[in-house]
Tab-separated table of N, CA and C in Angstrom:
chain	number	residue	atom	x	y	z
A	1	MET	N	82.359	-43.907	-53.063
A	1	MET	CA	81.383	-43.301	-52.117
A	1	MET	C	80.278	-44.202	-51.878
A	2	THR	N	79.863	-44.413	-50.835
A	2	THR	CA	78.632	-45.201	-50.412
A	2	THR	C	77.265	-44.179	-50.397
A	3	LYS	N	76.172	-45.070	-50.577
A	3	LYS	CA	74.795	-44.356	-50.554
A	3	LYS	C	74.602	-44.299	-49.132
A	4	TRP	N	74.037	-43.230	-48.422
A	4	TRP	CA	73.258	-43.008	-47.253
A	4	TRP	C	71.941	-43.678	-47.079
A	5	THR	N	71.781	-44.276	-46.532
A	5	THR	CA	70.215	-44.911	-45.945
A	5	THR	C	70.036	-44.632	-44.723
A	6	PRO	N	68.777	-44.447	-44.404
A	6	PRO	CA	68.274	-44.000	-42.882
A	6	PRO	C	68.101	-45.478	-42.088
A	7	THR	N	68.854	-45.141	-41.053
A	7	THR	CA	68.395	-46.562	-40.383
A	7	THR	C	67.160	-46.567	-39.724
A	8	HIS	N	66.165	-45.754	-39.337
A	8	HIS	CA	65.025	-45.811	-38.915
A	8	HIS	C	63.807	-45.147	-39.746
A	9	GLU	N	62.698	-45.189	-39.318
A	9	GLU	CA	61.709	-44.667	-39.719
A	9	GLU	C	61.566	-43.165	-39.372
A	10	ALA	N	61.107	-42.384	-40.258
A	10	ALA	CA	60.747	-40.961	-40.162
A	10	ALA	C	59.497	-41.099	-39.171
A	11	PRO	N	59.611	-40.000	-38.111
A	11	PRO	CA	58.512	-39.820	-37.222
A	11	PRO	C	57.313	-38.964	-38.105
A	12	GLU	N	56.113	-39.640	-37.560
A	12	GLU	CA	54.905	-38.920	-38.152
A	12	GLU	C	54.822	-37.457	-37.951
A	13	PRO	N	54.424	-36.643	-38.961
A	13	PRO	CA	54.193	-35.162	-38.859
A	13	PRO	C	53.568	-34.811	-37.821
A	14	LEU	N	53.908	-33.601	-37.266
A	14	LEU	CA	53.216	-33.141	-36.035
A	14	LEU	C	51.710	-32.238	-36.587
A	15	GLU	N	50.744	-32.474	-36.242
A	15	GLU	CA	49.276	-31.533	-36.363
A	15	GLU	C	49.455	-30.552	-35.595
A	16	GLY	N	49.404	-29.524	-35.556
A	16	GLY	CA	48.867	-28.383	-34.539
A	16	GLY	C	47.704	-27.640	-35.160
A	17	PRO	N	47.698	-26.349	-34.411
A	17	PRO	CA	46.375	-25.614	-34.944
A	17	PRO	C	46.916	-24.806	-36.131
A	18	VAL	N	46.748	-25.310	-37.040
A	18	VAL	CA	47.164	-24.831	-38.424
A	18	VAL	C	46.386	-23.484	-38.821
A	19	VAL	N	45.000	-23.561	-38.854
A	19	VAL	CA	44.494	-22.527	-38.961
A	19	VAL	C	44.536	-21.296	-38.323
A	20	PRO	N	44.470	-21.234	-36.930
A	20	PRO	CA	44.874	-20.173	-36.012
A	20	PRO	C	46.232	-19.798	-36.404
A	21	THR	N	47.183	-20.692	-36.816
A	21	THR	CA	48.474	-20.030	-37.308
A	21	THR	C	48.649	-19.216	-38.175
A	22	VAL	N	47.936	-19.507	-39.452
A	22	VAL	CA	47.763	-19.065	-40.751
A	22	VAL	C	47.035	-17.788	-40.615
A	23	VAL	N	46.015	-17.619	-39.819
A	23	VAL	CA	45.374	-16.797	-39.451
A	23	VAL	C	45.906	-15.541	-38.739
A	24	GLY	N	46.457	-15.816	-37.832
A	24	GLY	CA	47.715	-15.176	-37.078
A	24	GLY	C	48.641	-14.355	-37.811
A	25	GLY	N	49.405	-15.330	-38.590
A	25	GLY	CA	50.373	-14.614	-39.440
A	25	GLY	C	49.895	-13.779	-40.784
A	26	THR	N	48.842	-13.933	-41.397
A	26	THR	CA	47.975	-12.839	-42.152
A	26	THR	C	47.796	-11.681	-41.427
A	27	VAL	N	47.227	-11.720	-40.395
A	27	VAL	CA	46.812	-10.509	-39.699
A	27	VAL	C	48.424	-9.897	-39.263
A	28	LEU	N	49.386	-10.540	-39.140
A	28	LEU	CA	50.445	-10.093	-38.569
A	28	LEU	C	50.872	-9.057	-39.822
A	29	TRP	N	50.923	-9.806	-41.201
A	29	TRP	CA	51.563	-9.170	-42.261
A	29	TRP	C	50.598	-7.787	-42.506
A	30	PHE	N	49.237	-7.923	-42.240
A	30	PHE	CA	48.310	-6.897	-42.446
A	30	PHE	C	48.627	-5.719	-41.531
A	31	VAL	N	48.810	-6.074	-40.564
A	31	VAL	CA	49.369	-4.739	-39.275
A	31	VAL	C	50.484	-4.102	-39.635
A	32	LEU	N	51.486	-5.167	-40.100
A	32	LEU	CA	52.779	-4.496	-40.385
A	32	LEU	C	52.619	-3.559	-41.531
A	33	PHE	N	51.750	-3.768	-42.658
A	33	PHE	CA	51.298	-3.064	-43.864
A	33	PHE	C	50.884	-1.846	-43.237
A	34	LEU	N	49.720	-1.939	-42.665
A	34	LEU	CA	49.084	-0.477	-41.798
A	34	LEU	C	50.211	0.338	-41.270
A	35	VAL	N	51.217	-0.207	-40.275
A	35	VAL	CA	51.867	0.425	-39.488
A	35	VAL	C	52.854	1.257	-40.378
A	36	GLN	N	53.180	0.646	-41.333
A	36	GLN	CA	54.183	1.578	-42.311
A	36	GLN	C	53.779	2.508	-43.522
A	37	LEU	N	52.400	2.278	-43.365
A	37	LEU	CA	51.504	3.200	-44.232
A	37	LEU	C	51.630	4.731	-44.018
A	38	PRO	N	51.619	5.237	-43.011
A	38	PRO	CA	51.988	6.569	-42.715
A	38	PRO	C	53.308	7.014	-42.995
A	39	PHE	N	54.343	6.249	-43.211
A	39	PHE	CA	55.577	6.616	-43.455
A	39	PHE	C	55.944	6.343	-45.066
A	40	TYR	N	54.853	6.062	-45.567
A	40	TYR	CA	55.168	5.583	-47.461
A	40	TYR	C	56.215	6.924	-47.982
A	41	GLY	N	56.097	8.133	-47.468
A	41	GLY	CA	56.801	9.009	-48.196
A	41	GLY	C	58.403	8.661	-47.913
A	42	TRP	N	58.584	8.591	-46.738
A	42	TRP	CA	60.061	8.259	-46.356
A	42	TRP	C	60.309	6.899	-46.753
A	43	PHE	N	59.629	5.963	-46.883
A	43	PHE	CA	60.204	4.562	-47.477
A	43	PHE	C	60.164	4.888	-49.042
A	44	ASP	N	59.567	5.542	-49.578
A	44	ASP	CA	59.670	5.887	-50.877
A	44	ASP	C	61.024	6.525	-51.291
A	45	ASP	N	61.217	7.755	-50.608
A	45	ASP	CA	62.435	8.495	-50.849
A	45	ASP	C	63.413	7.536	-50.667
A	46	HIS	N	63.802	6.647	-49.758
A	46	HIS	CA	64.965	5.861	-49.539
A	46	HIS	C	64.900	4.534	-50.098
A	47	GLY	N	63.926	4.701	-51.090
A	47	GLY	CA	63.991	3.347	-51.774
A	47	GLY	C	63.656	1.944	-51.206
A	48	HIS	N	62.588	2.102	-50.121
A	48	HIS	CA	62.368	0.815	-49.371
A	48	HIS	C	60.859	0.782	-49.608
A	49	ALA	N	60.209	1.446	-50.574
A	49	ALA	CA	58.883	1.338	-50.490
A	49	ALA	C	58.425	-0.755	-50.845
A	50	TRP	N	59.283	-1.224	-51.295
A	50	TRP	CA	58.977	-2.664	-51.472
A	50	TRP	C	58.763	-3.213	-50.244
A	51	TRP	N	59.076	-2.752	-49.032
A	51	TRP	CA	59.002	-3.207	-47.687
A	51	TRP	C	57.371	-3.276	-47.336
A	52	MET	N	56.775	-2.115	-47.837
A	52	MET	CA	55.400	-1.991	-47.749
A	52	MET	C	54.652	-3.162	-48.568
A	53	TRP	N	55.095	-3.176	-49.917
A	53	TRP	CA	54.329	-4.085	-50.775
A	53	TRP	C	54.393	-5.425	-50.575
A	54	THR	N	55.745	-5.796	-49.801
A	54	THR	CA	55.877	-7.099	-49.416
A	54	THR	C	54.886	-7.523	-48.278
A	55	CYS	N	54.603	-6.504	-47.438
A	55	CYS	CA	53.906	-6.883	-46.361
A	55	CYS	C	52.174	-7.225	-46.768
A	56	LEU	N	51.878	-6.421	-47.724
A	56	LEU	CA	50.587	-6.540	-48.405
A	56	LEU	C	50.468	-7.760	-48.952
A	57	ALA	N	51.633	-8.073	-49.972
A	57	ALA	CA	51.650	-9.284	-50.471
A	57	ALA	C	51.452	-10.532	-49.558
A	58	GLY	N	52.043	-10.432	-48.515
A	58	GLY	CA	52.121	-11.525	-47.646
A	58	GLY	C	50.605	-11.796	-47.005
A	59	ALA	N	49.732	-10.415	-46.704
A	59	ALA	CA	48.491	-10.341	-46.099
A	59	ALA	C	47.607	-11.197	-47.363
A	60	GLY	N	47.915	-10.683	-48.573
A	60	GLY	CA	47.015	-11.200	-49.653
A	60	GLY	C	47.174	-12.750	-49.977
A	61	LEU	N	48.363	-13.049	-49.793
A	61	LEU	CA	48.736	-14.661	-49.769
A	61	LEU	C	48.406	-15.388	-48.685
A	62	GLY	N	48.007	-14.649	-47.636
A	62	GLY	CA	47.525	-15.254	-46.303
A	62	GLY	C	46.241	-15.676	-46.633
A	63	LEU	N	45.512	-14.554	-46.947
A	63	LEU	CA	44.066	-14.978	-47.295
A	63	LEU	C	43.781	-16.268	-48.015
A	64	ILE	N	44.811	-16.376	-49.283
A	64	ILE	CA	44.411	-17.897	-49.751
A	64	ILE	C	44.924	-18.785	-48.995
A	65	GLY	N	46.108	-18.714	-48.170
A	65	GLY	CA	46.353	-19.867	-47.251
A	65	GLY	C	45.030	-19.944	-46.231
A	66	ILE	N	44.452	-19.100	-45.915
A	66	ILE	CA	43.293	-19.360	-45.259
A	66	ILE	C	42.173	-20.112	-45.644
A	67	TRP	N	42.164	-19.758	-46.760
A	67	TRP	CA	40.811	-20.551	-47.566
A	67	TRP	C	41.612	-21.773	-47.951
A	68	TYR	N	42.869	-22.369	-48.094
A	68	TYR	CA	43.307	-23.486	-48.046
A	68	TYR	C	43.377	-24.365	-46.993
A	69	VAL	N	43.922	-23.956	-45.727
A	69	VAL	CA	43.846	-24.498	-44.670
A	69	VAL	C	42.487	-24.908	-44.130
A	70	ARG	N	41.549	-23.988	-44.166
A	70	ARG	CA	40.222	-24.275	-43.629
A	70	ARG	C	39.643	-25.387	-44.570
A	71	GLY	N	39.706	-25.403	-45.766
A	71	GLY	CA	39.500	-26.594	-46.721
A	71	GLY	C	40.013	-27.843	-46.310
A	72	ARG	N	41.312	-27.776	-46.137
A	72	ARG	CA	42.110	-29.199	-45.613
A	72	ARG	C	41.827	-29.641	-44.328
A	73	ASP	N	41.536	-28.514	-43.414
A	73	ASP	CA	41.123	-29.044	-41.908
A	73	ASP	C	39.652	-29.741	-42.022
A	74	ALA	N	38.616	-29.076	-43.043
A	74	ALA	CA	37.404	-29.532	-42.931
A	74	ALA	C	37.556	-31.000	-43.734
A	75	ALA	N	38.307	-31.267	-44.644
A	75	ALA	CA	38.539	-32.419	-45.215
A	75	ALA	C	39.097	-33.581	-44.336
A	76	LEU	N	40.132	-33.354	-43.510
A	76	LEU	CA	40.598	-33.958	-42.523
A	76	LEU	C	39.308	-34.451	-41.323
A	77	LYS	N	38.579	-33.645	-41.145
A	77	LYS	CA	37.578	-33.954	-40.212
A	77	LYS	C	36.587	-34.696	-40.643
A	78	ARG	N	35.939	-34.615	-42.076
A	78	ARG	CA	35.321	-35.423	-42.801
A	78	ARG	C	35.352	-36.692	-43.088
A	79	GLN	N	36.923	-37.082	-43.210
A	79	GLN	CA	37.560	-37.936	-43.235
A	79	GLN	C	37.722	-39.075	-42.040
A	80	ALA	N	38.045	-38.176	-40.794
A	80	ALA	CA	38.038	-38.843	-39.477
A	80	ALA	C	36.677	-39.237	-39.120
A	81	ALA	N	35.552	-38.571	-39.558
A	81	ALA	CA	34.159	-38.756	-39.084
A	81	ALA	C	33.820	-39.980	-39.860
A	82	ALA	N	34.303	-40.114	-41.260
A	82	ALA	CA	33.562	-41.237	-41.745
A	82	ALA	C	34.566	-42.654	-41.580
A	83	ARG	N	35.733	-42.526	-40.972
A	83	ARG	CA	36.382	-43.655	-40.520
A	83	ARG	C	35.744	-44.061	-39.128
A	84	ASP	N	35.274	-43.098	-38.244
A	84	ASP	CA	34.633	-43.488	-37.151
A	84	ASP	C	33.204	-44.040	-37.198
A	85	GLY	N	32.712	-43.747	-38.619
A	85	GLY	CA	31.592	-44.350	-38.415
A	85	GLY	C	30.144	-43.336	-38.106
A	86	GLU	N	30.903	-42.034	-37.927
A	86	GLU	CA	29.966	-41.023	-37.695
A	86	GLU	C	29.189	-40.189	-39.055
A	87	GLY	N	29.799	-40.599	-39.947
A	87	GLY	CA	29.188	-40.026	-41.370
A	87	GLY	C	28.375	-40.906	-41.683
A	88	THR	N	27.082	-40.928	-41.262
A	88	THR	CA	25.722	-41.566	-41.509
A	88	THR	C	24.824	-40.985	-42.463
A	89	ARG	N	23.657	-41.482	-42.556
A	89	ARG	CA	22.565	-40.675	-43.498
A	89	ARG	C	22.102	-39.318	-43.118
A	90	ALA	N	22.302	-39.202	-41.727
A	90	ALA	CA	21.583	-37.704	-41.246
A	90	ALA	C	22.793	-36.697	-41.799
A	91	ASP	N	23.737	-37.139	-41.938
A	91	ASP	CA	24.793	-35.986	-42.446
A	91	ASP	C	24.471	-35.496	-43.999
A	92	HIS	N	23.858	-36.811	-44.598
A	92	HIS	CA	23.779	-36.633	-46.230
A	92	HIS	C	22.453	-36.770	-46.578
A	93	PRO	N	21.554	-35.941	-46.325
A	93	PRO	CA	19.907	-36.461	-46.505
A	93	PRO	C	19.890	-36.735	-48.133
A	94	THR	N	18.613	-37.489	-48.224
A	94	THR	CA	18.678	-37.838	-49.684
A	94	THR	C	17.584	-36.985	-50.298
A	95	ALA	N	17.317	-36.546	-51.386
A	95	ALA	CA	16.464	-35.709	-52.050
A	95	ALA	C	14.942	-36.041	-51.715
């Protein structure tokens, strides 16, 4: 059996609007939770209450995701500014 090796380089990863995507997903999970909330009794009677808690967990994890991707986005912008020479003393005043 021979080992497979790629014949070309992998493409660069695509960068899109990461923060709005994560915010949109988080809002969607929370809306799904709110839509199911009036039907909690039915879900509980049929053994499907976990659907609601899954939506709430998705919204909670989405809040962590928003915090993470906003920090990542800010770090990428700082790195790009430093690379372009825009991160001068005006951005970092001394005491």
